mmCIF file of C-alpha atoms in Angstrom:
data_model
loop_
_atom_site.group_PDB
_atom_site.id
_atom_site.type_symbol
_atom_site.label_atom_id
_atom_site.label_comp_id
_atom_site.label_asym_id
_atom_site.label_seq_id
_atom_site.Cartn_x
_atom_site.Cartn_y
_atom_site.Cartn_z
ATOM 1 C CA UNK A 1 22.233 4.281 130.346
ATOM 2 C CA UNK A 2 19.176 5.652 129.751
ATOM 3 C CA UNK A 3 19.501 8.494 127.484
ATOM 4 C CA UNK A 4 18.647 9.353 124.305
ATOM 5 C CA UNK A 5 21.076 11.399 121.631
ATOM 6 C CA UNK A 6 22.652 13.534 123.708
ATOM 7 C CA UNK A 7 26.036 14.747 124.124
ATOM 8 C CA UNK A 8 25.114 13.204 128.420
ATOM 9 C CA UNK A 9 24.915 10.099 126.204
ATOM 10 C CA UNK A 10 28.384 10.734 125.050
ATOM 11 C CA UNK A 11 29.892 11.934 128.006
ATOM 12 C CA UNK A 12 28.444 8.133 129.913
ATOM 13 C CA UNK A 13 29.690 6.442 127.784
ATOM 14 C CA UNK A 14 33.339 7.695 127.561
ATOM 15 C CA UNK A 15 33.436 7.479 131.703
ATOM 16 C CA UNK A 16 31.904 3.889 132.052
ATOM 17 C CA UNK A 17 34.567 3.092 129.564
ATOM 18 C CA UNK A 18 37.270 4.546 131.705
ATOM 19 C CA UNK A 19 35.695 3.082 135.025
ATOM 20 C CA UNK A 20 36.247 -0.239 133.670
ATOM 21 C CA UNK A 21 32.739 -1.107 133.955
ATOM 22 C CA UNK A 22 30.055 -2.333 131.089
ATOM 23 C CA UNK A 23 27.132 -0.570 129.678
ATOM 24 C CA UNK A 24 23.652 -1.159 129.117
ATOM 25 C CA UNK A 25 22.036 1.607 126.559
ATOM 26 C CA UNK A 26 17.841 1.768 127.493
ATOM 27 C CA UNK A 27 16.074 4.098 125.446
ATOM 28 C CA UNK A 28 13.731 6.267 128.024
ATOM 29 C CA UNK A 29 10.674 5.905 125.600
ATOM 30 C CA UNK A 30 10.871 2.074 125.318
ATOM 31 C CA UNK A 31 7.831 0.084 127.219
ATOM 32 C CA UNK A 32 7.884 -0.500 130.835
ATOM 33 C CA UNK A 33 8.563 -3.930 130.386
ATOM 34 C CA UNK A 34 11.072 -4.350 128.074
ATOM 35 C CA UNK A 35 13.182 -1.223 129.803
ATOM 36 C CA UNK A 36 12.106 -3.664 132.957
ATOM 37 C CA UNK A 37 13.163 -6.940 131.497
ATOM 38 C CA UNK A 38 16.428 -5.868 130.155
ATOM 39 C CA UNK A 39 17.586 -4.147 133.351
ATOM 40 C CA UNK A 40 16.662 -8.197 135.203
ATOM 41 C CA UNK A 41 17.953 -9.578 132.580
ATOM 42 C CA UNK A 42 21.907 -7.784 132.325
ATOM 43 C CA UNK A 43 22.096 -7.629 135.786
ATOM 44 C CA UNK A 44 23.002 -3.619 136.190
ATOM 45 C CA UNK A 45 23.980 -2.521 139.386
ATOM 46 C CA UNK A 46 23.194 1.412 139.103
ATOM 47 C CA UNK A 47 21.748 3.776 136.407
ATOM 48 C CA UNK A 48 22.706 6.367 134.734
ATOM 49 C CA UNK A 49 20.311 9.264 133.216
ATOM 50 C CA UNK A 50 18.752 13.129 132.985
ATOM 51 C CA UNK A 51 16.029 13.863 135.686
ATOM 52 C CA UNK A 52 13.695 14.623 132.777
ATOM 53 C CA UNK A 53 13.394 10.343 131.838
ATOM 54 C CA UNK A 54 12.326 10.084 135.765
ATOM 55 C CA UNK A 55 9.559 8.837 135.170
ATOM 56 C CA UNK A 56 10.009 7.163 131.843
ATOM 57 C CA UNK A 57 12.236 4.178 133.715
ATOM 58 C CA UNK A 58 11.869 1.697 136.748
ATOM 59 C CA UNK A 59 13.048 1.585 140.051
ATOM 60 C CA UNK A 60 15.046 -1.949 139.416
ATOM 61 C CA UNK A 61 18.120 -0.406 139.550
ATOM 62 C CA UNK A 62 19.726 3.042 141.837
ATOM 63 C CA UNK A 63 19.292 5.808 139.035
ATOM 64 C CA UNK A 64 22.371 9.168 139.391
ATOM 65 C CA UNK A 65 20.207 12.075 137.311
ATOM 66 C CA UNK A 66 23.505 14.399 135.656
ATOM 67 C CA UNK A 67 21.707 17.550 136.371
ATOM 68 C CA UNK A 68 20.433 16.586 139.553
ATOM 69 C CA UNK A 69 21.945 18.851 142.293
ATOM 70 C CA UNK A 70 22.767 16.000 144.529
ATOM 71 C CA UNK A 71 25.295 14.331 141.283
ATOM 72 C CA UNK A 72 25.999 17.543 140.908
ATOM 73 C CA UNK A 73 27.854 18.854 144.023
ATOM 74 C CA UNK A 74 29.001 14.659 144.619
ATOM 75 C CA UNK A 75 30.574 15.652 140.538
ATOM 76 C CA UNK A 76 32.196 18.946 142.087
ATOM 77 C CA UNK A 77 33.647 16.904 145.476
ATOM 78 C CA UNK A 78 35.543 14.595 142.566
ATOM 79 C CA UNK A 79 38.812 14.872 141.674
ATOM 80 C CA UNK A 80 39.579 15.205 137.850
ATOM 81 C CA UNK A 81 42.686 13.376 138.260
ATOM 82 C CA UNK A 82 42.440 10.683 135.052
ATOM 83 C CA UNK A 83 41.530 7.288 136.705
ATOM 84 C CA UNK A 84 43.999 4.887 137.280
ATOM 85 C CA UNK A 85 43.807 0.753 137.267
ATOM 86 C CA UNK A 86 44.745 1.814 141.239
ATOM 87 C CA UNK A 87 41.195 3.566 141.699
ATOM 88 C CA UNK A 88 39.201 0.400 139.190
ATOM 89 C CA UNK A 89 38.706 -2.879 141.123
ATOM 90 C CA UNK A 90 40.789 -4.585 138.551
ATOM 91 C CA UNK A 91 42.721 -3.513 135.327
ATOM 92 C CA UNK A 92 40.605 -3.177 132.075
ATOM 93 C CA UNK A 93 41.455 -5.908 130.172
ATOM 94 C CA UNK A 94 40.899 -6.921 126.739
ATOM 95 C CA UNK A 95 38.505 -10.101 127.297
ATOM 96 C CA UNK A 96 36.755 -7.703 129.573
ATOM 97 C CA UNK A 97 32.817 -6.432 128.949
ATOM 98 C CA UNK A 98 32.622 -3.324 126.954
ATOM 99 C CA UNK A 99 28.885 -3.242 126.552
ATOM 100 C CA UNK A 100 25.823 -5.491 126.707
ATOM 101 C CA UNK A 101 22.749 -4.590 123.751
ATOM 102 C CA UNK A 102 19.795 -6.194 123.523
ATOM 103 C CA UNK A 103 17.484 -7.583 119.833
ATOM 104 C CA UNK A 104 14.745 -5.703 119.043
ATOM 105 C CA UNK A 105 13.115 -8.930 119.980
ATOM 106 C CA UNK A 106 10.705 -9.906 117.093
ATOM 107 C CA UNK A 107 10.766 -12.949 117.203
ATOM 108 C CA UNK A 108 10.026 -12.778 121.232
ATOM 109 C CA UNK A 109 11.467 -11.869 124.474
ATOM 110 C CA UNK A 110 14.620 -9.512 123.564
ATOM 111 C CA UNK A 111 18.364 -11.278 124.180
ATOM 112 C CA UNK A 112 21.082 -9.425 125.542
ATOM 113 C CA UNK A 113 24.920 -9.712 123.661
ATOM 114 C CA UNK A 114 27.917 -8.916 125.457
ATOM 115 C CA UNK A 115 30.507 -7.447 123.065
ATOM 116 C CA UNK A 116 34.257 -7.369 124.274
ATOM 117 C CA UNK A 117 37.041 -4.931 124.121
ATOM 118 C CA UNK A 118 38.971 -7.216 121.930
ATOM 119 C CA UNK A 119 36.167 -7.046 119.820
ATOM 120 C CA UNK A 120 36.053 -3.156 119.185
ATOM 121 C CA UNK A 121 40.125 -3.309 119.067
ATOM 122 C CA UNK A 122 39.675 -5.390 116.401
ATOM 123 C CA UNK A 123 36.569 -3.491 114.662
ATOM 124 C CA UNK A 124 37.394 -0.160 114.979
ATOM 125 C CA UNK A 125 40.193 0.223 112.629
ATOM 126 C CA UNK A 126 38.577 -0.695 110.218
ATOM 127 C CA UNK A 127 35.592 0.714 110.808
ATOM 128 C CA UNK A 128 37.994 3.654 110.060
ATOM 129 C CA UNK A 129 39.897 3.294 107.257
ATOM 130 C CA UNK A 130 37.044 1.122 104.993
ATOM 131 C CA UNK A 131 35.390 4.606 104.586
ATOM 132 C CA UNK A 132 38.780 6.824 104.868
ATOM 133 C CA UNK A 133 37.377 8.793 107.799
ATOM 134 C CA UNK A 134 40.917 10.918 108.623
ATOM 135 C CA UNK A 135 41.037 13.713 111.975
ATOM 136 C CA UNK A 136 39.384 16.323 109.679
ATOM 137 C CA UNK A 137 36.298 13.995 109.585
ATOM 138 C CA UNK A 138 32.402 14.876 110.428
ATOM 139 C CA UNK A 139 31.172 11.255 111.211
ATOM 140 C CA UNK A 140 27.174 11.590 111.412
ATOM 141 C CA UNK A 141 26.003 10.398 115.161
ATOM 142 C CA UNK A 142 22.211 9.303 113.974
ATOM 143 C CA UNK A 143 21.068 6.225 115.402
ATOM 144 C CA UNK A 144 19.617 5.530 119.142
ATOM 145 C CA UNK A 145 21.662 4.981 121.267
ATOM 146 C CA UNK A 146 20.089 0.944 122.132
ATOM 147 C CA UNK A 147 20.664 0.041 118.606
ATOM 148 C CA UNK A 148 24.418 -1.092 118.182
ATOM 149 C CA UNK A 149 24.585 0.980 114.783
ATOM 150 C CA UNK A 150 25.199 4.130 117.268
ATOM 151 C CA UNK A 151 28.844 2.288 118.357
ATOM 152 C CA UNK A 152 29.436 1.884 115.354
ATOM 153 C CA UNK A 153 29.398 6.261 114.646
ATOM 154 C CA UNK A 154 30.983 6.350 117.632
ATOM 155 C CA UNK A 155 33.967 4.954 116.972
ATOM 156 C CA UNK A 156 34.235 5.316 113.660
ATOM 157 C CA UNK A 157 35.091 9.440 114.660
ATOM 158 C CA UNK A 158 37.210 8.749 118.111
ATOM 159 C CA UNK A 159 39.120 5.616 115.979
ATOM 160 C CA UNK A 160 40.320 8.665 113.429
ATOM 161 C CA UNK A 161 40.441 11.920 115.870
ATOM 162 C CA UNK A 162 37.211 12.843 113.663
ATOM 163 C CA UNK A 163 34.494 15.343 114.618
ATOM 164 C CA UNK A 164 31.335 13.958 116.215
ATOM 165 C CA UNK A 165 27.373 15.895 115.051
ATOM 166 C CA UNK A 166 24.901 14.718 117.114
ATOM 167 C CA UNK A 167 21.307 14.793 116.012
ATOM 168 C CA UNK A 168 19.147 15.564 117.774
ATOM 169 C CA UNK A 169 16.474 13.153 119.221
ATOM 170 C CA UNK A 170 13.427 14.960 118.203
ATOM 171 C CA UNK A 171 14.936 14.409 114.567
ATOM 172 C CA UNK A 172 13.824 11.467 112.536
ATOM 173 C CA UNK A 173 15.117 12.180 108.715
ATOM 174 C CA UNK A 174 13.630 14.591 106.085
ATOM 175 C CA UNK A 175 14.240 18.142 105.688
ATOM 176 C CA UNK A 176 15.198 18.195 109.487
ATOM 177 C CA UNK A 177 18.214 15.276 109.042
ATOM 178 C CA UNK A 178 19.668 17.987 106.009
ATOM 179 C CA UNK A 179 19.175 20.891 107.485
ATOM 180 C CA UNK A 180 22.081 19.069 110.122
ATOM 181 C CA UNK A 181 24.211 16.675 107.748
ATOM 182 C CA UNK A 182 24.376 20.202 105.630
ATOM 183 C CA UNK A 183 24.877 22.969 108.304
ATOM 184 C CA UNK A 184 27.496 21.334 110.502
ATOM 185 C CA UNK A 185 28.974 19.885 107.192
ATOM 186 C CA UNK A 186 28.910 16.196 108.054
ATOM 187 C CA UNK A 187 30.900 13.659 105.376
ATOM 188 C CA UNK A 188 30.444 11.062 106.359
ATOM 189 C CA UNK A 189 27.218 8.697 108.113
ATOM 190 C CA UNK A 190 25.552 5.317 108.655
ATOM 191 C CA UNK A 191 21.879 5.494 107.480
ATOM 192 C CA UNK A 192 18.765 3.077 106.126
ATOM 193 C CA UNK A 193 17.419 4.163 102.712
ATOM 194 C CA UNK A 194 14.050 5.615 104.428
ATOM 195 C CA UNK A 195 15.966 8.000 106.337
ATOM 196 C CA UNK A 196 18.279 8.408 102.301
ATOM 197 C CA UNK A 197 15.599 9.451 100.489
ATOM 198 C CA UNK A 198 14.783 12.577 100.854
ATOM 199 C CA UNK A 199 19.218 13.680 101.019
ATOM 200 C CA UNK A 200 19.437 12.422 98.149
ATOM 201 C CA UNK A 201 17.121 14.282 96.785
ATOM 202 C CA UNK A 202 18.479 17.527 98.040
ATOM 203 C CA UNK A 203 21.246 18.709 95.354
ATOM 204 C CA UNK A 204 22.220 20.887 97.731
ATOM 205 C CA UNK A 205 23.439 18.683 100.437
ATOM 206 C CA UNK A 206 26.722 17.303 99.770
ATOM 207 C CA UNK A 207 27.342 14.127 100.772
ATOM 208 C CA UNK A 208 30.118 11.577 101.231
ATOM 209 C CA UNK A 209 28.894 9.029 103.307
ATOM 210 C CA UNK A 210 28.793 5.371 103.725
ATOM 211 C CA UNK A 211 25.546 3.503 103.203
ATOM 212 C CA UNK A 212 23.207 1.017 105.535
ATOM 213 C CA UNK A 213 20.781 -1.486 103.094
ATOM 214 C CA UNK A 214 21.592 1.140 100.665
ATOM 215 C CA UNK A 215 19.270 0.489 97.711
ATOM 216 C CA UNK A 216 19.656 4.292 95.261
ATOM 217 C CA UNK A 217 22.778 5.264 94.731
ATOM 218 C CA UNK A 218 23.696 8.547 93.653
ATOM 219 C CA UNK A 219 27.133 9.787 91.843
ATOM 220 C CA UNK A 220 28.275 12.275 94.207
ATOM 221 C CA UNK A 221 28.523 9.152 97.211
ATOM 222 C CA UNK A 222 30.272 6.337 97.990
ATOM 223 C CA UNK A 223 28.654 4.233 99.554
ATOM 224 C CA UNK A 224 28.687 0.412 101.069
ATOM 225 C CA UNK A 225 26.447 -1.705 102.867
ATOM 226 C CA UNK A 226 25.831 -2.925 106.460
ATOM 227 C CA UNK A 227 24.458 -4.954 108.511
ATOM 228 C CA UNK A 228 23.735 -5.007 112.401
ATOM 229 C CA UNK A 229 25.088 -8.018 113.375
ATOM 230 C CA UNK A 230 26.042 -7.582 117.021
ATOM 231 C CA UNK A 231 26.703 -11.565 117.279
ATOM 232 C CA UNK A 232 29.712 -10.177 115.139
ATOM 233 C CA UNK A 233 30.229 -7.019 116.533
ATOM 234 C CA UNK A 234 28.299 -5.122 115.124
ATOM 235 C CA UNK A 235 28.571 -5.263 111.934
ATOM 236 C CA UNK A 236 29.534 -8.135 108.600
ATOM 237 C CA UNK A 237 33.225 -7.646 107.461
ATOM 238 C CA UNK A 238 33.627 -4.992 104.685
ATOM 239 C CA UNK A 239 33.669 -5.159 100.783
ATOM 240 C CA UNK A 240 34.527 -3.086 98.380
ATOM 241 C CA UNK A 241 32.603 -0.023 98.043
ATOM 242 C CA UNK A 242 29.040 0.175 96.104
ATOM 243 C CA UNK A 243 29.575 3.121 93.362
ATOM 244 C CA UNK A 244 27.250 3.695 91.165
ATOM 245 C CA UNK A 245 26.178 3.004 87.787
#
């Protein structure tokens, strides 16, 4: 799935999952050799993306561009009925792969890690309960789709039936991120300290966020520590909230 943060990425994620497949997130802004390695190593058989990313992606897999006339015509001729096991190659089991995601490659070539539905089945209730996400919550989608934290955000929102607020791909922090959180009344998020700093400095932004690797505390925020260890299904075991002194 060659997307930046977008509604197309989110819809594609659930479409692949419901079809019984496993997805590999590929950031179209990655260097070409990294994209080629990920596609070759993963054994991907098809790709989903948008036409704007066409020149950034390789031809190692056949790409379907969701906004192309060809795909739109195919979509119009496809039944909108829910997919059943009879439509899939095989039933979806908890042991099946949900997605394959790659490490940063800071110590060499990026390494792919497969995460199963069973791991996510255990993980999702914990991520809903620990930060007290409810159907009335508004969860921030801020992580890059190629970073496993993006799945944490998605599962936190959908696991509770909450709303999800997708941050535009050109927003990395600062006043722009502050405006997104304020204007869309975000209640929960997963944010690094660097992106957090301007938010904590803005007293007009009301936050109730679970924060990753927190080094700064504010009295109006409940915070907890997290790592992005994909090998243990996205995060380490939840601990008690880290409250400000």
